[in-house]
Short mmCIF file of C-alpha atoms in Angstrom, two decimals:
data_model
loop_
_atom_site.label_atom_id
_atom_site.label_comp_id
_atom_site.label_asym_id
_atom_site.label_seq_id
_atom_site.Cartn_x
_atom_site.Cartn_y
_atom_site.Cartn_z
CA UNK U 1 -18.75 -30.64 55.23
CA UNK U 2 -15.26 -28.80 54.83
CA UNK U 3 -12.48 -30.93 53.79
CA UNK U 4 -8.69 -28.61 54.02
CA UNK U 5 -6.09 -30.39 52.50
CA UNK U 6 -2.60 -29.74 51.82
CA UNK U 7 0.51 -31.33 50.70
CA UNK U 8 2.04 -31.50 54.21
CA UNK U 9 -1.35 -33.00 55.43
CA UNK U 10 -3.84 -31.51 58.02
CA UNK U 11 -2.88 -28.27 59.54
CA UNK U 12 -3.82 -26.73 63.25
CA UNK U 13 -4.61 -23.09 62.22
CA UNK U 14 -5.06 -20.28 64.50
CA UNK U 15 -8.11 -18.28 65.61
CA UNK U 16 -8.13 -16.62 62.11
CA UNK U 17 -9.17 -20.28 60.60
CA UNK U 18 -11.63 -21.06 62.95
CA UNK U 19 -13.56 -17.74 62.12
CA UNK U 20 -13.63 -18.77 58.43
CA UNK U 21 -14.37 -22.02 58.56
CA UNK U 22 -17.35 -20.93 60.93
CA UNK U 23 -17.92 -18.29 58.00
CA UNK U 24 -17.74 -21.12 55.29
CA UNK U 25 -19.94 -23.13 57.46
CA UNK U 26 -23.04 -20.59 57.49
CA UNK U 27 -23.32 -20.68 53.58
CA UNK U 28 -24.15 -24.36 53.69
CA UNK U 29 -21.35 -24.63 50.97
CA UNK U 30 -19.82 -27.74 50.39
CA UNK U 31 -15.57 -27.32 50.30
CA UNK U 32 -12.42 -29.57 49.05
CA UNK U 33 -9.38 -27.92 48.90
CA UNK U 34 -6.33 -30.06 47.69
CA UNK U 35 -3.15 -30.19 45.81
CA UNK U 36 -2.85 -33.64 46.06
CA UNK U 37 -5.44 -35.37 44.02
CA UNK U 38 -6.89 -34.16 40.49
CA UNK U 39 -9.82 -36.67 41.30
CA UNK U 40 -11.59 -35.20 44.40
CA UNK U 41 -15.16 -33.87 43.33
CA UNK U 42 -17.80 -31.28 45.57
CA UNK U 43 -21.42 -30.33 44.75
CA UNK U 44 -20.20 -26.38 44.99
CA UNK U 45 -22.39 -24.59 41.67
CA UNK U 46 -20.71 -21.95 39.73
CA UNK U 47 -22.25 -19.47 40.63
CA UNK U 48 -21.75 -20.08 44.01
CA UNK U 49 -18.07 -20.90 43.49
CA UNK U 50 -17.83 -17.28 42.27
CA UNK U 51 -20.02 -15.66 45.23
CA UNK U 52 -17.51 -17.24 47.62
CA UNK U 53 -14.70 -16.60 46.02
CA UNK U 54 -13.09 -14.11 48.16
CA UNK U 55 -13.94 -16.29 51.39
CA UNK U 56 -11.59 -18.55 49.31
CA UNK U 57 -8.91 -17.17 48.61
CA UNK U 58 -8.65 -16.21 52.59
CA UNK U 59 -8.86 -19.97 53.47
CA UNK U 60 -6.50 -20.93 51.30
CA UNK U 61 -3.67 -17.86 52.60
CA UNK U 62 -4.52 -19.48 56.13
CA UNK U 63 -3.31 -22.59 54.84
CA UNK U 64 -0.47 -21.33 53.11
CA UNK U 65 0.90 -18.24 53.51
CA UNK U 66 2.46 -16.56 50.62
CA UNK U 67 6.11 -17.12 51.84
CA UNK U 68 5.75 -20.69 52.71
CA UNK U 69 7.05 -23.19 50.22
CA UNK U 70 4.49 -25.46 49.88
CA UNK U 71 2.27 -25.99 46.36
CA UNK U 72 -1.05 -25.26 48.20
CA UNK U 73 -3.61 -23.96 45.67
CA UNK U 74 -7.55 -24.10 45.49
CA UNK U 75 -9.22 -25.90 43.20
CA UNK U 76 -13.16 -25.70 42.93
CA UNK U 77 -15.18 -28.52 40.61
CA UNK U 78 -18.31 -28.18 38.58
CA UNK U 79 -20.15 -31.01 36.39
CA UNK U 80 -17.60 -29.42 33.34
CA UNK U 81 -14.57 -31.34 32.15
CA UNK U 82 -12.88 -28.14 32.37
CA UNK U 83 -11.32 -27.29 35.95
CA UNK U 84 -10.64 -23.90 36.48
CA UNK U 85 -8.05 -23.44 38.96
CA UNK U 86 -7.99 -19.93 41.01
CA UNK U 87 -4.19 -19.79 42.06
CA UNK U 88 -3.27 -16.93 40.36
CA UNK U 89 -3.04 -13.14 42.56
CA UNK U 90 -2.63 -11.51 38.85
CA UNK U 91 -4.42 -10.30 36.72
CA UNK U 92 -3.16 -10.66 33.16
CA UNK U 93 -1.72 -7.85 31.37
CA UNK U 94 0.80 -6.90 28.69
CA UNK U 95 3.29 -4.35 28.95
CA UNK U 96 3.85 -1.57 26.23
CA UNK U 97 7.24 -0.36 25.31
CA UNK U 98 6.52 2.79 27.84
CA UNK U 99 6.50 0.78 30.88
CA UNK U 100 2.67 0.65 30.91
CA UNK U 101 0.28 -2.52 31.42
CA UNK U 102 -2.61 -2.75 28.86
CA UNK U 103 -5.21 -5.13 30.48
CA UNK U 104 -7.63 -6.60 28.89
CA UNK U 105 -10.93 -7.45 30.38
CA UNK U 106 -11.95 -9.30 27.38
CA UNK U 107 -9.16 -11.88 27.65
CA UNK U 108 -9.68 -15.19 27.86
CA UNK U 109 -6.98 -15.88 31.45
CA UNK U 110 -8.80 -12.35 33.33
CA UNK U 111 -12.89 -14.14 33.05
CA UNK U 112 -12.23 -15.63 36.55
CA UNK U 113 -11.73 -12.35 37.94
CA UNK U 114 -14.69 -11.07 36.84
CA UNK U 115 -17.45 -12.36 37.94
CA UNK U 116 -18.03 -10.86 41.37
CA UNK U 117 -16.96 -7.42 42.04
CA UNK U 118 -15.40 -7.70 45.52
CA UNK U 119 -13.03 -10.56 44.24
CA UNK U 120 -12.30 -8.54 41.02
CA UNK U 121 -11.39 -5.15 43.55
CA UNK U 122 -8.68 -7.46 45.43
CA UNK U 123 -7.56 -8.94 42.42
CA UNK U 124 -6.36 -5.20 41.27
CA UNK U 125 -5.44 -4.10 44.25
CA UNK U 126 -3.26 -6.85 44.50
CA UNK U 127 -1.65 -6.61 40.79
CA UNK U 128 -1.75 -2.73 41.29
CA UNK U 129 0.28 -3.61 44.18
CA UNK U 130 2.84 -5.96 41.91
CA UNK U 131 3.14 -3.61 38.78
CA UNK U 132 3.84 -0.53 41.03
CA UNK U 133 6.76 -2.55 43.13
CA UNK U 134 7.77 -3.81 39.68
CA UNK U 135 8.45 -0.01 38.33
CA UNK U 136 5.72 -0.02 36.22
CA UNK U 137 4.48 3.67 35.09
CA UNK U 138 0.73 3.31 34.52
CA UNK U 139 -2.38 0.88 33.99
CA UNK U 140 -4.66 0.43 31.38
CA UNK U 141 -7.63 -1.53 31.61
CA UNK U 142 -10.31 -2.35 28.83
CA UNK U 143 -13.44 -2.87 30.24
CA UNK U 144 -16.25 -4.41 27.98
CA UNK U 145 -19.83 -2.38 28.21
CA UNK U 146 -21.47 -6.11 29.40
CA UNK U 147 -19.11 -5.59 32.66
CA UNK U 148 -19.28 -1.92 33.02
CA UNK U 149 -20.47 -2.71 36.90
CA UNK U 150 -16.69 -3.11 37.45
CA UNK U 151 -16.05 0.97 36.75
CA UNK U 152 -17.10 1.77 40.22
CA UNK U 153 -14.88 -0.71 41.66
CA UNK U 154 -11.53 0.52 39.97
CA UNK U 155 -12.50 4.00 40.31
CA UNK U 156 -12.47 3.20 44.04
CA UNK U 157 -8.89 1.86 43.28
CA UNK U 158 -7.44 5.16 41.93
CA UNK U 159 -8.84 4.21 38.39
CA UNK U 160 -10.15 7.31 35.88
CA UNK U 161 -11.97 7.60 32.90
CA UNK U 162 -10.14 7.85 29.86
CA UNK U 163 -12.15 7.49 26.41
CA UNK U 164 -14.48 4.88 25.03
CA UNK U 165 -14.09 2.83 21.89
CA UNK U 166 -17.12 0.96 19.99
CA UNK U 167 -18.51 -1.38 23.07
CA UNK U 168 -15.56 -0.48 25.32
CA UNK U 169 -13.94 1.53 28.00
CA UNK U 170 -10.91 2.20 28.73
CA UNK U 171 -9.55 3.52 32.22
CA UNK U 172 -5.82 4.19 33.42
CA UNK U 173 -3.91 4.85 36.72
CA UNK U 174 -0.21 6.79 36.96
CA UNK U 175 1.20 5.21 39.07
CA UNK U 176 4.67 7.10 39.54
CA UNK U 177 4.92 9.82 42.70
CA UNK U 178 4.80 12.83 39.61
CA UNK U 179 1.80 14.42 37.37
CA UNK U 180 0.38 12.17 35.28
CA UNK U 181 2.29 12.15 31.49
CA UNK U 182 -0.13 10.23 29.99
CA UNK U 183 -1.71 11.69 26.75
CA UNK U 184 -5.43 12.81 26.52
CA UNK U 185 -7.56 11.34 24.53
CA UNK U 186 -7.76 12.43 20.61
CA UNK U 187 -8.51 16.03 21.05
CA UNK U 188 -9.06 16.69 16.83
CA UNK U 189 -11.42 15.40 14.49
CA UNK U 190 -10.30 15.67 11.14
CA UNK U 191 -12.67 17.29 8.39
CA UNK U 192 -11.98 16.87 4.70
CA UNK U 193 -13.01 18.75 1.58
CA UNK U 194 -12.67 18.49 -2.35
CA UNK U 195 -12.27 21.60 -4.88
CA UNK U 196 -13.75 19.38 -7.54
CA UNK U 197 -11.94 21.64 -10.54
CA UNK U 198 -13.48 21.36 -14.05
CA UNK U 199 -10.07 22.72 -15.45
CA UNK U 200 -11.72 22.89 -19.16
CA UNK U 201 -14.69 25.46 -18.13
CA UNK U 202 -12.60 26.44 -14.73
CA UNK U 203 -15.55 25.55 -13.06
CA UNK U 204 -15.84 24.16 -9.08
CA UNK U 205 -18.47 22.03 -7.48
CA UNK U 206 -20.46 23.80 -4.98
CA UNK U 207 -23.18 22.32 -2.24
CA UNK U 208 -25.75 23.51 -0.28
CA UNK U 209 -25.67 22.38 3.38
CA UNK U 210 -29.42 21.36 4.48
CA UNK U 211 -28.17 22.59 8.06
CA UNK U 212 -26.75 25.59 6.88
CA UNK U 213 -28.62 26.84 3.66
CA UNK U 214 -26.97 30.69 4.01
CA UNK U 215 -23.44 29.74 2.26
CA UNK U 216 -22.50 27.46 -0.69
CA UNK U 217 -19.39 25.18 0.38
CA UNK U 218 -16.97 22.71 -0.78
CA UNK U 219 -18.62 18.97 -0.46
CA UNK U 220 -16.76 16.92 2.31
CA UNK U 221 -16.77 15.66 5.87
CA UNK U 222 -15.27 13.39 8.44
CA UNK U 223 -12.89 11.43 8.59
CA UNK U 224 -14.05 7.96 9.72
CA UNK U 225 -11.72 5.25 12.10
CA UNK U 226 -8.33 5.03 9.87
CA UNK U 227 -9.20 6.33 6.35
CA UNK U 228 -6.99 8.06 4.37
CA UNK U 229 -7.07 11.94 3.59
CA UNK U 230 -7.85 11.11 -0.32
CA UNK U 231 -10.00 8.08 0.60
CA UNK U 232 -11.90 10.37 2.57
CA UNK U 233 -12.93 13.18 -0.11
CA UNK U 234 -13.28 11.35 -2.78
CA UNK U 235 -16.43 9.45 -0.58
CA UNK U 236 -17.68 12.33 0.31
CA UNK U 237 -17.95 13.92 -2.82
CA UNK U 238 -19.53 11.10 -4.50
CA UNK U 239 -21.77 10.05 -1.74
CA UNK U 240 -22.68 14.00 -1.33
CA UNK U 241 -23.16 15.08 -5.19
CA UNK U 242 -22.51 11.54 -7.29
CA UNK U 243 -19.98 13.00 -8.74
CA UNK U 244 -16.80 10.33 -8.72
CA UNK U 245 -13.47 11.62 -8.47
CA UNK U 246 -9.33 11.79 -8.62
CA UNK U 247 -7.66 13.15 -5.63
CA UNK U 248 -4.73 15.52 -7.49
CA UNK U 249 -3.33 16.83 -4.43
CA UNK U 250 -3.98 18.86 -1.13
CA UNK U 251 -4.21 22.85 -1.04
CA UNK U 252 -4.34 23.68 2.19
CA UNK U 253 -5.47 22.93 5.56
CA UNK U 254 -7.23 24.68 8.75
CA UNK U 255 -7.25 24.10 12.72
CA UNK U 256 -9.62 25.17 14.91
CA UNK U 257 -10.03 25.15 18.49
CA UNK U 258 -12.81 24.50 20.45
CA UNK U 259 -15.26 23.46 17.98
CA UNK U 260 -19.09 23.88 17.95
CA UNK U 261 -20.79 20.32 17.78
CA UNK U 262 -17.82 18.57 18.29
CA UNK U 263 -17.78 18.99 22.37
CA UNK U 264 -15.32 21.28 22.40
CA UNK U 265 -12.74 19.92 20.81
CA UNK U 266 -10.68 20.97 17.85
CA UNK U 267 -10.64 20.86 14.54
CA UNK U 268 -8.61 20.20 11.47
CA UNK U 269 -9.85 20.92 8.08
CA UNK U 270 -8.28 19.71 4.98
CA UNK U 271 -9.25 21.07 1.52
CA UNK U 272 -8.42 18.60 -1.04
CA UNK U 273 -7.71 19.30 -5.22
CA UNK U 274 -10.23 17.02 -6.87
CA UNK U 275 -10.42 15.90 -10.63
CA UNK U 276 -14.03 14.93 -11.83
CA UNK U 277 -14.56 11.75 -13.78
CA UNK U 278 -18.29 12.71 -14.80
CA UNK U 279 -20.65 16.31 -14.49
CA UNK U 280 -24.31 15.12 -14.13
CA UNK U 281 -25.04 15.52 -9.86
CA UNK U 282 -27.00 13.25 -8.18
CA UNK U 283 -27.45 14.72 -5.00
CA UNK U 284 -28.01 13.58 -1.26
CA UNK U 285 -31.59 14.69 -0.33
CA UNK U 286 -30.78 13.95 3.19
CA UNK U 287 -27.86 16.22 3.49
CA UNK U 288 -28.08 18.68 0.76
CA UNK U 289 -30.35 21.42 -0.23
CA UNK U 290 -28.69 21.89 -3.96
CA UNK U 291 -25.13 21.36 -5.86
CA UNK U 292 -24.20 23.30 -9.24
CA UNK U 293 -20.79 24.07 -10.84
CA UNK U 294 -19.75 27.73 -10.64
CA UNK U 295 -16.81 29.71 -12.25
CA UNK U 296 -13.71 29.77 -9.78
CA UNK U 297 -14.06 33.77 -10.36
CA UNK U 298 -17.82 34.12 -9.08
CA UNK U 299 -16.38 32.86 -5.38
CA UNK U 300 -14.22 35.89 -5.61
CA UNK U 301 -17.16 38.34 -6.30
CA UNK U 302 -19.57 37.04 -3.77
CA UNK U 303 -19.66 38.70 0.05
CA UNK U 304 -21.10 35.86 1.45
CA UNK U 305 -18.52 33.34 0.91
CA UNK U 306 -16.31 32.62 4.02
CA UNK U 307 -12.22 33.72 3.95
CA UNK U 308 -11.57 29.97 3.42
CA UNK U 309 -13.43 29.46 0.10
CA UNK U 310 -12.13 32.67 -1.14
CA UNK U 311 -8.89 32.11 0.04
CA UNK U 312 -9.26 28.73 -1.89
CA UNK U 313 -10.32 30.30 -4.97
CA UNK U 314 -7.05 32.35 -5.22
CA UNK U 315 -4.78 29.19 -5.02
CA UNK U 316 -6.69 27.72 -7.77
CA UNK U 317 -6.62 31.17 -10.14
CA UNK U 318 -2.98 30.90 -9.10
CA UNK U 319 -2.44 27.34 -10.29
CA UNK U 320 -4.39 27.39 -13.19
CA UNK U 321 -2.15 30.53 -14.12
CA UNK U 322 1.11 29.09 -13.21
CA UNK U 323 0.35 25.55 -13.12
CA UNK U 324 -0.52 23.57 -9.65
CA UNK U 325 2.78 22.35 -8.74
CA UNK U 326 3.25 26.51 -7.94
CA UNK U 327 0.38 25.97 -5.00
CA UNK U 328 -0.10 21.74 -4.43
CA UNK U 329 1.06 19.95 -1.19
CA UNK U 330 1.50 16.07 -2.80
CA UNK U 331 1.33 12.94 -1.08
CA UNK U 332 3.64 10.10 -0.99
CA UNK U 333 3.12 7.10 0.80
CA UNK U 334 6.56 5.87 2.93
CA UNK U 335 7.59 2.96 5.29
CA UNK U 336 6.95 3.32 8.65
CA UNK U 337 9.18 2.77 11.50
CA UNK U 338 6.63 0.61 12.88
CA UNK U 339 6.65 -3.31 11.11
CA UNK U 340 4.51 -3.81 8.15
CA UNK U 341 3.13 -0.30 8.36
CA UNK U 342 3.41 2.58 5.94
CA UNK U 343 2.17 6.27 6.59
CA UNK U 344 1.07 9.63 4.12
CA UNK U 345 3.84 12.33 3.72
CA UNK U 346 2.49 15.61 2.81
CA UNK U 347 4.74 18.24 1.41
CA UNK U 348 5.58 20.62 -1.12
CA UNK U 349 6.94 18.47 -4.70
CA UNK U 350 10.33 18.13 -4.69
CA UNK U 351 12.65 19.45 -8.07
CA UNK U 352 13.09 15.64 -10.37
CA UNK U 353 16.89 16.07 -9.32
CA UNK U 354 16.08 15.22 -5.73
#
C-alpha cells in the first residue's frame, strides 16, 4: 500500500506521479510519507529503505517541489527508536579559510548518504551544484577505505585522486573556470642524519648499510608523521648503533630531486651534530652490516667516501678548530601564527647583543 501525505492534505499529481507510484508499486515496498504525525509506522527494512532511496527522494519533489512553501519531508521507520529523517539535499562539509569544503565521509550527519551509490552520486551532484553557486573554490572529500566503492562515483562527478592517508582517501574538484591552484601532494620526504662527534678522541660514528655495504655513512633515516628534526636523529642513532645521544645543532642540509625508491619524488637530507652519552655499539642486525668510530681525518683520506661525508668532515675540522658556533645552524623553538602551535627556526646563532 502507498500512503502520500502532506501538510495541505492529498494531492492530484501529474503523469510524472503516476509513473512512480507504479515504480514504487513493483518493489512490493510498503510507503508512508508524512509531515504531520511523528507516530505513523511501515514495515519498510533498512536495507531496503536505502535501495529505494533515490525513488524517494523523486516522490517526495513530486509532492513538493523545491520552491513551494510547504514543510513536506520523508520520513522512513525501522523497529529503532532512532528515526532518521532524509530531508536534507547536502551533504555536510566545512569550509577552510581558502574558500574550500573539506567533507568528511566519516562524519556522523554524511552516513545516510552513503549507503547506496546512485543516491550518494545525486547527493554530490546536488551539493557540487550548491557550493559552486555559493563561490566556493574547490572540494575535498575523505573517503574511508571500507567505502572506497564510492571513488568511481565521484570520479564520474569531476572528482580526482589526490593522496591517501593511513585508511583514507582523499579526492578534490576546482571548481572555478581557471587551472586548478590547488597544491600537490607532499612532494619531499625528509631524511635525517647524526655526526655523532667524540670531541675528546675527534672521533665520528660510522655504519655500514646492509643494502649498501660499498660506503660507510652517517646513521639516520626518515622522518616519520610530525617528528621533529632532533627527535628524529637522535632515534635513529640509537635504534641503528645503541648509541644514545644530544642533538648540538644542524650542519647542513641536501635536496634532491627525483629520488630512487622514493617514486620519484624528492629529497631533503639533513645532517645533524650529535653528542654521545655512551661508546659501546649495539648494533641493528636487521639494518646494519657493522658500526665503529673513526678519526674525522680518515673520511678525508678515503676515495670512496661520497662529497657529502667529506664535505661534512671539513665543517667539523673547521669547528673543532674554531669552535662550532663558526659552522652550526641552531634551533629555536617560536610561537606560531597558528593557535596553540609552535614551530623549529633554523638559523645561523645570533651575537648575545641581539
Amino acid at each position: 500500500m502507498i500512503c502520500l501525505t502532506t501538510s495541505v492534505g492529498t494531492r492530484h499529481v501529474g503523469s510524472r506521479m503516476k509513473c512512480l507510484t507504479a515504480a514504487w508499486t513493483k518493489t512490493n515496498q510498503p510507503l508512508l510519507c508524512s509531515s504531520t504525525s511523528s507516530t505513523n509506522h511501515c514495515n519498510l527494512k533498512h536495507s531496503e529503505r536505502l535501495c529505494h532511496i533515490s525513488l524517494i527522494g523523486e516522490l517526495r519533489n513530486c509532492l513538493c517541489p523545491p520552491n513551494n512553501n510547504n514543510s513536506t519531508f520523508i520520513r522512513s521507520y525501522s523497529t529503532s527508536t532512532q528515526q532518521p529523517t532524509y530531508s536534507s539535499k547536502c551533504l555536510l562539509g566545512e569550509r577552510d579559510r581558502f574558500n574550500a569544503v573539506m567533507v568528511d565521509l566519516t562524519h556522523e550527519g554524511n552516513q545516510q548518504f552513503i549507503a547506496d551509490n546512485g543516491y550518494f552520486g545525486n547527493i554530490l551532484a546536488d551539493s557540487t551544484s550548491k557550493w559552486q553557486k555559493d563561490g566556493t573554490i574547490a572540494i575535498w572529500i575523505r573517503v574511508p577505505i571500507a567505502h572506497s566503492r564510492l571513488i568511481p562515483v565521484a570520479a564520474s562527478h569531476g572528482f580526482s585522486l589526490h593522496h591517501t592517508e593511513g585508511d583514507n582517501i582523499y579526492l578534490s574538484r576546482w571548481l572555478l573556470d581557471c587551472p586548478s591552484r590547488l597544491p600537490a601532494y607532499a612532494n619531499h620526504q625528509i631524511g635525517v642524519s647524526g655526526f655523532v662527534l667524540n670531541e675528546e678522541k675527534e672521533e665520528v660514528l660510522m655504519i655500514q648499510d646492509k643494502h649498501r655495504i660499498v660506503r660507510w655513512k652517517f646513521p639516520g633515516g626518515l622522518s616519520n608523521f610530525g617528528e621533529d628534526i632532533p627527535d628524529t636523529v637522535v632515534r635513529e642513532v640509537w635504534e641503528e648503533t645503541g648509541i644514545k645521544t644530544e642533538f648540538q645543532s644542524v650542519l647542513c642540509f641536501r635536496q634532491q630531486h627525483n629520488m630512487p625508491w622514493a617514486f620519484g619524488i624528492s629529497d631533503i637530507y639533513v645532517v645533524c651534530r650529535l653528542r654521545p652519552l655512551n661508546f659501546d655499539l649495539n648494533i641493528c642486525k636487521d639494518e646494519l652490516v657493522d658500526a665503529k668510530w673513526t678519526k674525522v681525518n680518515e673520511l678525508l683520506k678515503d676515495p670512496n667516501h661520497t662529497h657529502l661525508t667529506v664535505r661534512v668532515a671539513k665543517l667539523i675540522q673547521h669547528g673543532l678548530k674554531y669552535g662550532f658556533d663558526s659552522v652550526d645552524i641552531s634551533m629555536e623553538e617560536l610561537p606560531s601564527v597558528y593557535k596553540n602551535t609552535t614551530y623549529k627556526l633554523f638559523h645561523k646563532p645570533l651575537p648575545p647583543s641581539l
